[in-house]
Amino acid sequence: MDFANAYSWINIHFLLRGLWVTIYVSLISIALSFIIGLVLGTVRYTKIPILSKVVGFVVDIIRNLPLLLIIFFTYFGLPGIGLRVNAVVASIIALVVFESCMIAEIVRSGIGAVPSGQMEGARSNGMTYMQAMFYVVMPQALLKMIPTLLSQFVSLVKDTSLATIIILPELLYRAQIVYSQDTRYMIPMYLIIAVMYFIVCFCLSMVASYLQKRFDTKTD
Amino acid sequence: MWSLLVNNWQTFLIGFWNTIWCSILALVFSLIIGSGFAILETMPNKFWRGVARVYIEIFRNIPLLVIAMIFYLVIPQFWVKMNGFTAGTIGLTLYTSAFISETVRSGIQSVGDGQMEGARSNGMTYWQAMRYVILPQAFKIVIPPLGNQFVNLIKNSSVLAFVAGFDLMYQGDVIASTTFQTIPTYIIVGIFYLILTLPLSYYMQYLERK
């Protein structure tokens, strides 16, 4: 153990750049998977004849596979269909595929939790199905979903660490590089990346539980 | 793909078995630890509530992979030596116990205060009331979310591949790197995982609807 040398500015700077990779990969994945998940969840909920069944089937399959497997599939599979991508793009694709299916399920149950009278009321006031969905049901459903969605985003941030296996230069991967040069740095490195992950995820979790409390008191 | 399975069925089966065994061990222990911390978190004593909060927040907000690596690489340096399977399973147990604790806590809190007060005023001690009145009702409520945690646990057990835990993912990796049939191998691995997770998650959906 050699804390003073392990936390030299060069090493910390190297790790912070990894933290930045973790954060921006997470942010892009969160944005994309939220949009795609919203669409998939709505499609699954609305029961369009064949489409909803197909979407439901695919979502259930992907949701029940380990993310690690999906990362492997994208990394080794994409070149097979002629797409040469680097680790960053491959990780983002894998994360988006997996998380959008998880979010689709959250969205579906969120819409399901809105009382059906809301839809009926909106329809009988002359709105079309789409209008009622977007202006009446969806805003209420989203409000209900926010805490669950945020905790899903926290797991997304944590899950970026799995992409070390396809050499995404994020926090864990960079820590491994540092301590592979000097094994005495191993303990300090794991300590500091645990703290870094903790700070990022804890802030997000705090927002989630704050919102949870607010909505709990609102709905009571 | 069929010949791949036939030629390597033993390797796959070892992995499948290790994944199941690790999931069961982690489930049992994380249920015990998680319920323990859930009870602590709902106790009137502020100190114990704080202890539980700290434990849960730490293990909930650090990636499972980092926890498993710490048990695999860091702990053996100054404490017990352990193999990859043990390290991975302990990591998985601690990580999952934080989530289970949150789930059980919400179950305990959704049982009305009147239940505890009624039990106490009938002469039960706090622990008797917890054991015979509150927990049975709480567990009934949280079975579907607990099932979902179990599905997550099975999926998360794939981190054993990082710590040489000989689970399904690890064995798949070994086969993929010896036969060079990467995609077919991972498809078979995926099917094995689905055999475990799909029935469970459909059953939980069915319970939720009921």
Short mmCIF file of C-alpha atoms in Angstrom, two decimals:
data_model
loop_
_atom_site.label_atom_id
_atom_site.label_comp_id
_atom_site.label_asym_id
_atom_site.label_seq_id
_atom_site.Cartn_x
_atom_site.Cartn_y
_atom_site.Cartn_z
CA MET A 1 0.00 0.00 0.00
CA ASP A 2 1.41 3.30 -1.04
CA PHE A 3 -1.21 5.98 -0.81
CA ALA A 4 0.94 9.06 -1.33
CA ASN A 5 2.43 7.88 -4.61
CA ALA A 6 -0.76 6.20 -5.76
CA TYR A 7 -2.63 9.49 -5.50
CA SER A 8 -0.13 11.51 -7.46
CA TRP A 9 -1.71 14.14 -9.69
CA ILE A 10 -0.89 12.16 -12.84
CA ASN A 11 -2.83 9.14 -11.59
CA ILE A 12 -5.74 11.18 -10.29
CA HIS A 13 -5.95 13.12 -13.53
CA PHE A 14 -5.88 9.82 -15.45
CA LEU A 15 -8.75 8.50 -13.31
CA LEU A 16 -10.76 11.69 -13.59
CA ARG A 17 -10.64 11.38 -17.36
CA GLY A 18 -12.05 7.89 -16.86
CA LEU A 19 -14.79 9.31 -14.68
CA TRP A 20 -15.62 11.71 -17.48
CA VAL A 21 -15.89 8.79 -19.94
CA THR A 22 -18.18 7.01 -17.46
CA ILE A 23 -20.34 10.10 -17.12
CA TYR A 24 -20.71 10.96 -20.78
CA VAL A 25 -21.31 7.36 -21.86
CA SER A 26 -23.99 7.22 -19.11
CA LEU A 27 -25.58 10.52 -20.12
CA ILE A 28 -25.82 9.63 -23.82
CA SER A 29 -27.18 6.17 -22.94
CA ILE A 30 -29.69 7.63 -20.48
CA ALA A 31 -31.01 10.13 -23.04
CA LEU A 32 -31.29 7.60 -25.87
CA SER A 33 -32.67 4.74 -23.81
CA PHE A 34 -35.25 7.02 -22.22
CA ILE A 35 -36.62 8.07 -25.61
CA ILE A 36 -36.54 4.54 -27.07
CA GLY A 37 -37.92 3.03 -23.85
CA LEU A 38 -40.79 5.52 -23.87
CA VAL A 39 -41.71 4.55 -27.42
CA LEU A 40 -41.35 0.78 -26.82
CA GLY A 41 -43.30 0.92 -23.57
CA THR A 42 -46.13 2.88 -25.15
CA VAL A 43 -46.28 0.57 -28.15
CA ARG A 44 -46.42 -2.42 -25.84
CA TYR A 45 -49.14 -0.85 -23.73
CA THR A 46 -51.41 0.26 -26.59
CA LYS A 47 -51.90 -3.29 -27.94
CA ILE A 48 -51.43 -2.60 -31.66
CA PRO A 49 -52.23 -6.03 -33.19
CA ILE A 50 -48.93 -7.64 -34.25
CA LEU A 51 -46.43 -4.90 -33.41
CA SER A 52 -47.14 -4.88 -29.67
CA LYS A 53 -46.70 -8.64 -29.42
CA VAL A 54 -43.39 -8.54 -31.28
CA VAL A 55 -42.12 -5.60 -29.21
CA GLY A 56 -43.23 -7.34 -26.01
CA PHE A 57 -41.44 -10.53 -26.98
CA VAL A 58 -38.17 -8.79 -27.84
CA VAL A 59 -38.29 -6.59 -24.73
CA ASP A 60 -38.86 -9.61 -22.50
CA ILE A 61 -35.98 -11.54 -24.05
CA ILE A 62 -33.48 -8.68 -23.75
CA ARG A 63 -34.66 -7.70 -20.28
CA ASN A 64 -33.96 -11.19 -18.99
CA LEU A 65 -30.43 -11.48 -20.36
CA PRO A 66 -27.36 -10.27 -18.47
CA LEU A 67 -26.06 -6.94 -19.71
CA LEU A 68 -22.60 -8.47 -19.99
CA LEU A 69 -23.90 -10.87 -22.63
CA ILE A 70 -25.45 -8.01 -24.59
CA ILE A 71 -22.15 -6.12 -24.44
CA PHE A 72 -20.44 -9.17 -25.92
CA PHE A 73 -23.08 -9.49 -28.61
CA THR A 74 -22.69 -5.90 -29.73
CA TYR A 75 -18.93 -5.95 -29.60
CA PHE A 76 -18.46 -9.20 -31.48
CA GLY A 77 -21.70 -9.14 -33.46
CA LEU A 78 -21.62 -5.67 -35.00
CA PRO A 79 -18.47 -6.30 -37.07
CA GLY A 80 -20.25 -9.40 -38.39
CA ILE A 81 -22.97 -7.24 -39.97
CA GLY A 82 -20.38 -4.88 -41.39
CA LEU A 83 -20.33 -2.20 -38.69
CA ARG A 84 -16.88 -1.43 -37.35
CA VAL A 85 -17.32 0.57 -34.16
CA ASN A 86 -14.99 1.57 -31.37
CA ALA A 87 -15.48 0.61 -27.73
CA VAL A 88 -17.33 3.81 -26.84
CA VAL A 89 -19.97 3.38 -29.54
CA ALA A 90 -20.27 -0.36 -28.86
CA SER A 91 -20.82 0.27 -25.13
CA ILE A 92 -23.38 2.96 -25.80
CA ILE A 93 -25.26 0.68 -28.20
CA ALA A 94 -25.22 -2.22 -25.72
CA LEU A 95 -26.33 -0.03 -22.82
CA VAL A 96 -29.09 1.59 -24.88
CA VAL A 97 -30.41 -1.77 -26.12
CA PHE A 98 -30.54 -3.22 -22.61
CA GLU A 99 -31.70 -0.17 -20.68
CA SER A 100 -34.38 0.86 -23.17
CA CYS A 101 -35.97 -2.55 -22.64
CA MET A 102 -35.80 -2.11 -18.86
CA ILE A 103 -37.29 1.38 -19.20
CA ALA A 104 -39.99 0.11 -21.58
CA GLU A 105 -41.21 -2.14 -18.80
CA ILE A 106 -41.20 0.75 -16.29
CA VAL A 107 -43.12 2.92 -18.77
CA ARG A 108 -45.66 0.19 -19.42
CA SER A 109 -46.40 -0.33 -15.74
CA GLY A 110 -46.40 3.47 -15.23
CA ILE A 111 -49.09 3.92 -17.87
CA GLY A 112 -50.96 0.99 -16.41
CA ALA A 113 -50.99 2.70 -13.01
CA VAL A 114 -52.94 5.69 -14.36
CA PRO A 115 -56.63 5.06 -13.64
CA SER A 116 -58.49 4.07 -16.81
CA GLY A 117 -61.08 6.78 -16.11
CA GLN A 118 -58.52 9.35 -17.22
CA MET A 119 -58.34 7.88 -20.70
CA GLU A 120 -62.11 7.42 -20.90
CA GLY A 121 -62.74 10.96 -19.71
CA ALA A 122 -60.32 12.40 -22.24
CA ARG A 123 -61.80 10.32 -25.07
CA SER A 124 -65.36 11.29 -24.20
CA ASN A 125 -64.30 14.94 -24.28
CA GLY A 126 -63.54 14.45 -27.97
CA MET A 127 -59.81 13.80 -27.87
CA THR A 128 -58.37 11.17 -30.18
CA TYR A 129 -56.54 8.23 -28.63
CA MET A 130 -53.16 9.78 -29.39
CA GLN A 131 -54.17 13.16 -27.96
CA ALA A 132 -55.50 11.57 -24.79
CA MET A 133 -52.31 9.55 -24.47
CA PHE A 134 -49.95 12.49 -24.90
CA TYR A 135 -51.83 15.25 -23.08
CA VAL A 136 -53.64 13.38 -20.30
CA VAL A 137 -52.28 9.90 -19.55
CA MET A 138 -48.57 10.30 -20.32
CA PRO A 139 -47.88 13.33 -18.08
CA GLN A 140 -49.47 11.58 -15.09
CA ALA A 141 -47.68 8.33 -15.85
CA LEU A 142 -44.29 10.08 -16.15
CA LEU A 143 -44.77 11.74 -12.79
CA LYS A 144 -45.37 8.33 -11.23
CA MET A 145 -42.40 6.80 -12.99
CA ILE A 146 -39.77 9.39 -12.06
CA PRO A 147 -38.40 7.67 -8.91
CA THR A 148 -38.20 4.23 -10.57
CA LEU A 149 -36.66 5.73 -13.68
CA LEU A 150 -34.00 7.51 -11.67
CA SER A 151 -33.00 4.37 -9.83
CA GLN A 152 -32.77 2.63 -13.19
CA PHE A 153 -30.43 5.42 -14.33
CA VAL A 154 -28.31 4.84 -11.22
CA SER A 155 -27.92 1.20 -12.22
CA LEU A 156 -27.03 2.33 -15.73
CA VAL A 157 -24.16 4.43 -14.35
CA LYS A 158 -22.97 1.46 -12.31
CA ASP A 159 -23.36 -0.88 -15.28
CA THR A 160 -20.96 1.16 -17.42
CA SER A 161 -18.23 -0.54 -15.38
CA LEU A 162 -19.05 -3.80 -17.18
CA ALA A 163 -17.81 -2.24 -20.40
CA THR A 164 -14.23 -2.56 -19.11
CA ILE A 165 -14.35 -5.98 -20.69
CA ILE A 166 -14.49 -4.45 -24.18
CA ILE A 167 -11.79 -1.94 -23.20
CA LEU A 168 -13.93 1.12 -22.75
CA PRO A 169 -11.45 3.52 -21.11
CA GLU A 170 -13.69 4.31 -18.15
CA LEU A 171 -12.97 4.50 -14.44
CA LEU A 172 -12.46 0.83 -13.57
CA TYR A 173 -10.40 0.14 -16.67
CA ARG A 174 -8.09 3.08 -15.94
CA ALA A 175 -7.70 1.99 -12.33
CA GLN A 176 -6.63 -1.43 -13.58
CA ILE A 177 -4.06 0.19 -15.85
CA VAL A 178 -2.63 2.19 -12.96
CA TYR A 179 -2.27 -0.73 -10.58
CA SER A 180 -0.96 -3.08 -13.24
CA GLN A 181 2.14 -0.87 -13.30
CA ASP A 182 2.62 -1.21 -9.56
CA THR A 183 0.60 -3.70 -7.55
CA ARG A 184 1.08 -1.66 -4.36
CA TYR A 185 -1.38 0.82 -5.90
CA MET A 186 -4.15 -1.78 -6.05
CA ILE A 187 -5.83 -1.02 -2.74
CA PRO A 188 -5.64 2.79 -3.06
CA MET A 189 -7.00 2.54 -6.61
CA TYR A 190 -10.02 0.43 -5.67
CA LEU A 191 -10.66 2.71 -2.72
CA ILE A 192 -10.72 5.86 -4.80
CA ILE A 193 -12.81 4.50 -7.67
CA ALA A 194 -15.31 3.11 -5.17
CA VAL A 195 -15.53 6.61 -3.69
CA MET A 196 -15.87 8.21 -7.14
CA TYR A 197 -18.63 5.85 -8.23
CA PHE A 198 -20.29 6.32 -4.88
CA ILE A 199 -20.35 10.12 -5.16
CA VAL A 200 -21.88 10.07 -8.64
CA CYS A 201 -24.47 7.39 -7.87
CA PHE A 202 -25.28 8.68 -4.40
CA CYS A 203 -26.15 12.14 -5.74
CA LEU A 204 -28.48 10.55 -8.29
CA SER A 205 -29.98 8.26 -5.61
CA MET A 206 -30.56 11.26 -3.34
CA VAL A 207 -32.50 13.01 -6.10
CA ALA A 208 -34.50 9.81 -6.61
CA SER A 209 -35.43 9.39 -2.96
CA TYR A 210 -36.20 13.11 -2.61
CA LEU A 211 -38.61 12.90 -5.53
CA GLN A 212 -40.03 9.66 -4.18
CA LYS A 213 -40.85 11.33 -0.89
CA ARG A 214 -42.36 14.34 -2.63
CA PHE A 215 -44.62 12.27 -4.84
CA ASP A 216 -45.59 9.96 -1.99
CA THR A 217 -46.89 12.91 0.01
CA LYS A 218 -48.53 14.38 -3.08
CA THR A 219 -50.54 11.29 -3.93
CA ASP A 220 -51.65 10.67 -0.35
CA MET B 1 -24.69 -24.40 -33.13
CA TRP B 2 -26.06 -27.80 -32.24
CA SER B 3 -22.65 -29.46 -32.64
CA LEU B 4 -21.13 -26.70 -30.54
CA LEU B 5 -23.53 -27.58 -27.75
CA VAL B 6 -22.98 -31.33 -28.16
CA ASN B 7 -19.20 -31.01 -28.16
CA ASN B 8 -19.06 -28.71 -25.15
CA TRP B 9 -22.08 -29.72 -23.15
CA GLN B 10 -20.05 -30.57 -20.07
CA THR B 11 -18.40 -27.16 -19.98
CA PHE B 12 -21.75 -25.42 -20.41
CA LEU B 13 -23.33 -27.58 -17.75
CA ILE B 14 -20.60 -26.79 -15.20
CA GLY B 15 -21.20 -23.11 -15.86
CA PHE B 16 -24.96 -23.50 -15.67
CA TRP B 17 -24.66 -25.33 -12.38
CA ASN B 18 -22.26 -22.76 -10.92
CA THR B 19 -24.60 -19.93 -11.94
CA ILE B 20 -27.56 -21.65 -10.25
CA TRP B 21 -25.57 -22.53 -7.13
CA CYS B 22 -24.13 -19.03 -6.80
CA SER B 23 -27.59 -17.48 -7.31
CA ILE B 24 -29.17 -19.68 -4.66
CA LEU B 25 -26.41 -19.00 -2.12
CA ALA B 26 -26.50 -15.28 -2.82
CA LEU B 27 -30.30 -15.24 -2.62
CA VAL B 28 -30.46 -17.00 0.74
CA PHE B 29 -27.75 -14.91 2.37
CA SER B 30 -28.86 -11.61 0.88
CA LEU B 31 -32.42 -12.32 2.05
CA ILE B 32 -31.15 -12.85 5.60
CA ILE B 33 -28.80 -9.85 5.59
CA GLY B 34 -31.27 -7.66 3.69
CA SER B 35 -34.16 -8.42 6.04
CA GLY B 36 -31.89 -7.79 9.02
CA PHE B 37 -30.97 -4.33 7.80
CA ALA B 38 -34.57 -3.64 6.81
CA ILE B 39 -35.65 -4.34 10.41
CA LEU B 40 -32.82 -2.14 11.71
CA GLU B 41 -33.94 0.62 9.39
CA THR B 42 -37.48 0.62 10.73
CA MET B 43 -36.40 0.56 14.36
CA PRO B 44 -37.24 3.49 16.63
CA ASN B 45 -33.56 3.77 17.65
CA LYS B 46 -31.81 6.46 15.57
CA PHE B 47 -28.35 4.88 15.86
CA TRP B 48 -29.35 1.55 14.30
CA ARG B 49 -31.31 3.32 11.60
CA GLY B 50 -28.14 5.24 10.75
CA VAL B 51 -26.05 2.06 10.63
CA ALA B 52 -28.52 0.42 8.25
CA ARG B 53 -28.72 3.54 6.07
CA VAL B 54 -24.92 3.70 5.70
CA TYR B 55 -24.66 0.01 4.81
CA ILE B 56 -27.44 0.24 2.23
CA GLU B 57 -26.20 3.42 0.60
CA ILE B 58 -22.65 2.10 0.31
CA PHE B 59 -23.57 -1.16 -1.37
CA ARG B 60 -26.32 0.32 -3.50
CA ASN B 61 -24.14 3.00 -5.03
CA ILE B 62 -20.96 1.13 -5.89
CA PRO B 63 -20.95 -1.04 -9.02
CA LEU B 64 -21.23 -4.75 -8.34
CA LEU B 65 -18.15 -5.35 -10.44
CA VAL B 66 -16.06 -3.07 -8.21
CA ILE B 67 -17.37 -4.84 -5.08
CA ALA B 68 -16.58 -8.26 -6.54
CA MET B 69 -13.10 -7.13 -7.60
CA ILE B 70 -12.43 -5.78 -4.12
CA PHE B 71 -13.29 -9.17 -2.64
CA TYR B 72 -11.25 -10.97 -5.28
CA LEU B 73 -8.12 -8.80 -5.28
CA VAL B 74 -8.01 -6.44 -2.32
CA ILE B 75 -9.31 -8.45 0.66
CA PRO B 76 -6.97 -11.45 0.07
CA GLN B 77 -3.97 -9.11 0.33
CA PHE B 78 -4.40 -8.61 4.04
CA TRP B 79 -7.03 -11.14 5.05
CA VAL B 80 -8.39 -14.54 3.96
CA LYS B 81 -7.55 -15.99 0.57
CA MET B 82 -10.59 -16.94 -1.45
CA ASN B 83 -11.26 -18.27 -4.91
CA GLY B 84 -13.18 -16.43 -7.59
CA PHE B 85 -16.46 -18.19 -6.95
CA THR B 86 -16.46 -17.30 -3.25
CA ALA B 87 -15.37 -13.71 -3.86
CA GLY B 88 -18.00 -13.23 -6.56
CA THR B 89 -20.75 -14.78 -4.49
CA ILE B 90 -19.91 -12.65 -1.44
CA GLY B 91 -19.86 -9.52 -3.60
CA LEU B 92 -23.16 -10.47 -5.19
CA THR B 93 -24.68 -11.21 -1.77
CA LEU B 94 -23.70 -7.86 -0.26
CA TYR B 95 -24.76 -5.92 -3.37
CA THR B 96 -28.15 -7.63 -3.59
CA SER B 97 -28.77 -7.43 0.16
CA ALA B 98 -28.85 -3.62 -0.09
CA PHE B 99 -31.61 -3.80 -2.71
CA ILE B 100 -33.52 -6.50 -0.86
CA SER B 101 -33.30 -4.42 2.28
CA GLU B 102 -34.91 -1.46 0.51
CA THR B 103 -37.67 -3.72 -0.81
CA VAL B 104 -38.38 -5.36 2.55
CA ARG B 105 -38.29 -1.98 4.30
CA SER B 106 -40.97 -0.61 1.98
CA GLY B 107 -42.97 -3.75 2.75
CA ILE B 108 -42.63 -3.27 6.50
CA GLN B 109 -43.59 0.39 6.21
CA SER B 110 -46.63 -0.40 4.10
CA VAL B 111 -48.01 -2.54 6.93
CA GLY B 112 -50.08 -0.04 8.90
CA ASP B 113 -48.77 1.42 12.17
CA GLY B 114 -51.90 0.10 13.84
CA GLN B 115 -50.64 -3.46 13.44
CA MET B 116 -47.57 -2.78 15.54
CA GLU B 117 -49.50 -0.76 18.09
CA GLY B 118 -52.19 -3.43 18.35
CA ALA B 119 -49.64 -6.20 18.80
CA ARG B 120 -47.73 -4.19 21.40
CA SER B 121 -50.87 -3.34 23.35
CA ASN B 122 -51.75 -7.03 23.39
CA GLY B 123 -48.63 -7.59 25.43
CA MET B 124 -46.17 -8.65 22.72
CA THR B 125 -42.62 -7.34 22.86
CA TYR B 126 -41.26 -5.34 19.92
CA TRP B 127 -39.47 -8.39 18.51
CA GLN B 128 -42.48 -10.69 18.94
CA ALA B 129 -44.68 -8.17 17.16
CA MET B 130 -42.09 -7.90 14.38
CA ARG B 131 -41.71 -11.63 14.03
CA TYR B 132 -45.35 -12.77 14.25
CA VAL B 133 -47.37 -9.78 13.06
CA ILE B 134 -45.41 -7.36 10.88
CA LEU B 135 -42.96 -9.53 8.90
CA PRO B 136 -45.48 -12.14 7.69
CA GLN B 137 -47.66 -9.36 6.28
CA ALA B 138 -44.68 -7.46 4.88
CA PHE B 139 -43.30 -10.48 3.02
CA LYS B 140 -46.63 -11.17 1.42
CA ILE B 141 -46.60 -7.69 -0.05
CA VAL B 142 -43.03 -7.75 -1.27
CA ILE B 143 -42.96 -11.16 -2.98
CA PRO B 144 -43.30 -9.78 -6.55
CA PRO B 145 -40.57 -7.11 -6.16
CA LEU B 146 -38.39 -9.67 -4.37
CA GLY B 147 -38.82 -11.99 -7.33
CA ASN B 148 -37.67 -9.23 -9.64
CA GLN B 149 -34.62 -8.77 -7.44
CA PHE B 150 -33.94 -12.48 -7.82
CA VAL B 151 -34.10 -12.17 -11.61
CA ASN B 152 -31.64 -9.27 -11.37
CA LEU B 153 -29.45 -11.39 -9.12
CA ILE B 154 -29.29 -14.20 -11.67
CA LYS B 155 -28.39 -11.72 -14.40
CA ASN B 156 -25.83 -10.02 -12.17
CA SER B 157 -24.18 -13.35 -11.34
CA SER B 158 -22.50 -12.96 -14.74
CA VAL B 159 -19.88 -10.75 -13.05
CA LEU B 160 -18.39 -13.99 -11.75
CA ALA B 161 -16.85 -14.18 -15.21
CA PHE B 162 -14.58 -11.27 -14.26
CA VAL B 163 -13.26 -13.00 -11.16
CA ALA B 164 -12.80 -16.50 -12.62
CA GLY B 165 -15.93 -17.83 -10.93
CA PHE B 166 -16.53 -20.57 -13.56
CA ASP B 167 -20.11 -19.45 -14.08
CA LEU B 168 -22.06 -19.68 -17.34
CA MET B 169 -20.58 -16.47 -18.74
CA TYR B 170 -17.03 -17.53 -17.91
CA GLN B 171 -17.45 -20.97 -19.45
CA GLY B 172 -19.02 -19.37 -22.52
CA ASP B 173 -15.97 -17.15 -22.78
CA VAL B 174 -13.68 -20.17 -22.57
CA ILE B 175 -15.59 -22.01 -25.29
CA ALA B 176 -15.78 -18.91 -27.49
CA SER B 177 -12.04 -18.38 -27.29
CA THR B 178 -11.17 -22.01 -28.01
CA THR B 179 -13.67 -22.69 -30.82
CA PHE B 180 -13.74 -19.15 -32.29
CA GLN B 181 -17.50 -19.53 -32.73
CA THR B 182 -18.21 -16.42 -30.70
CA ILE B 183 -21.77 -15.56 -31.61
CA PRO B 184 -23.21 -19.11 -31.54
CA THR B 185 -21.60 -19.70 -28.14
CA TYR B 186 -23.09 -16.54 -26.70
CA ILE B 187 -26.50 -17.43 -28.16
CA ILE B 188 -26.35 -20.75 -26.28
CA VAL B 189 -25.26 -18.94 -23.11
CA GLY B 190 -28.17 -16.52 -23.58
CA ILE B 191 -30.63 -19.41 -23.91
CA PHE B 192 -29.32 -20.91 -20.68
CA TYR B 193 -29.84 -17.61 -18.88
CA LEU B 194 -33.34 -17.27 -20.33
CA ILE B 195 -34.22 -20.76 -19.04
CA LEU B 196 -33.57 -19.40 -15.55
CA THR B 197 -34.90 -15.85 -15.78
CA LEU B 198 -37.87 -15.91 -18.19
CA PRO B 199 -40.17 -18.28 -16.23
CA LEU B 200 -39.39 -16.43 -13.03
CA SER B 201 -40.11 -12.99 -14.42
CA TYR B 202 -43.33 -14.15 -16.12
CA TYR B 203 -44.46 -15.72 -12.87
CA MET B 204 -43.78 -12.45 -11.04
CA GLN B 205 -45.77 -10.52 -13.65
CA TYR B 206 -48.61 -12.96 -13.09
CA LEU B 207 -48.41 -12.46 -9.31
CA GLU B 208 -48.38 -8.68 -9.72
CA ARG B 209 -51.52 -8.77 -11.86
CA LYS B 210 -53.35 -10.94 -9.36
#
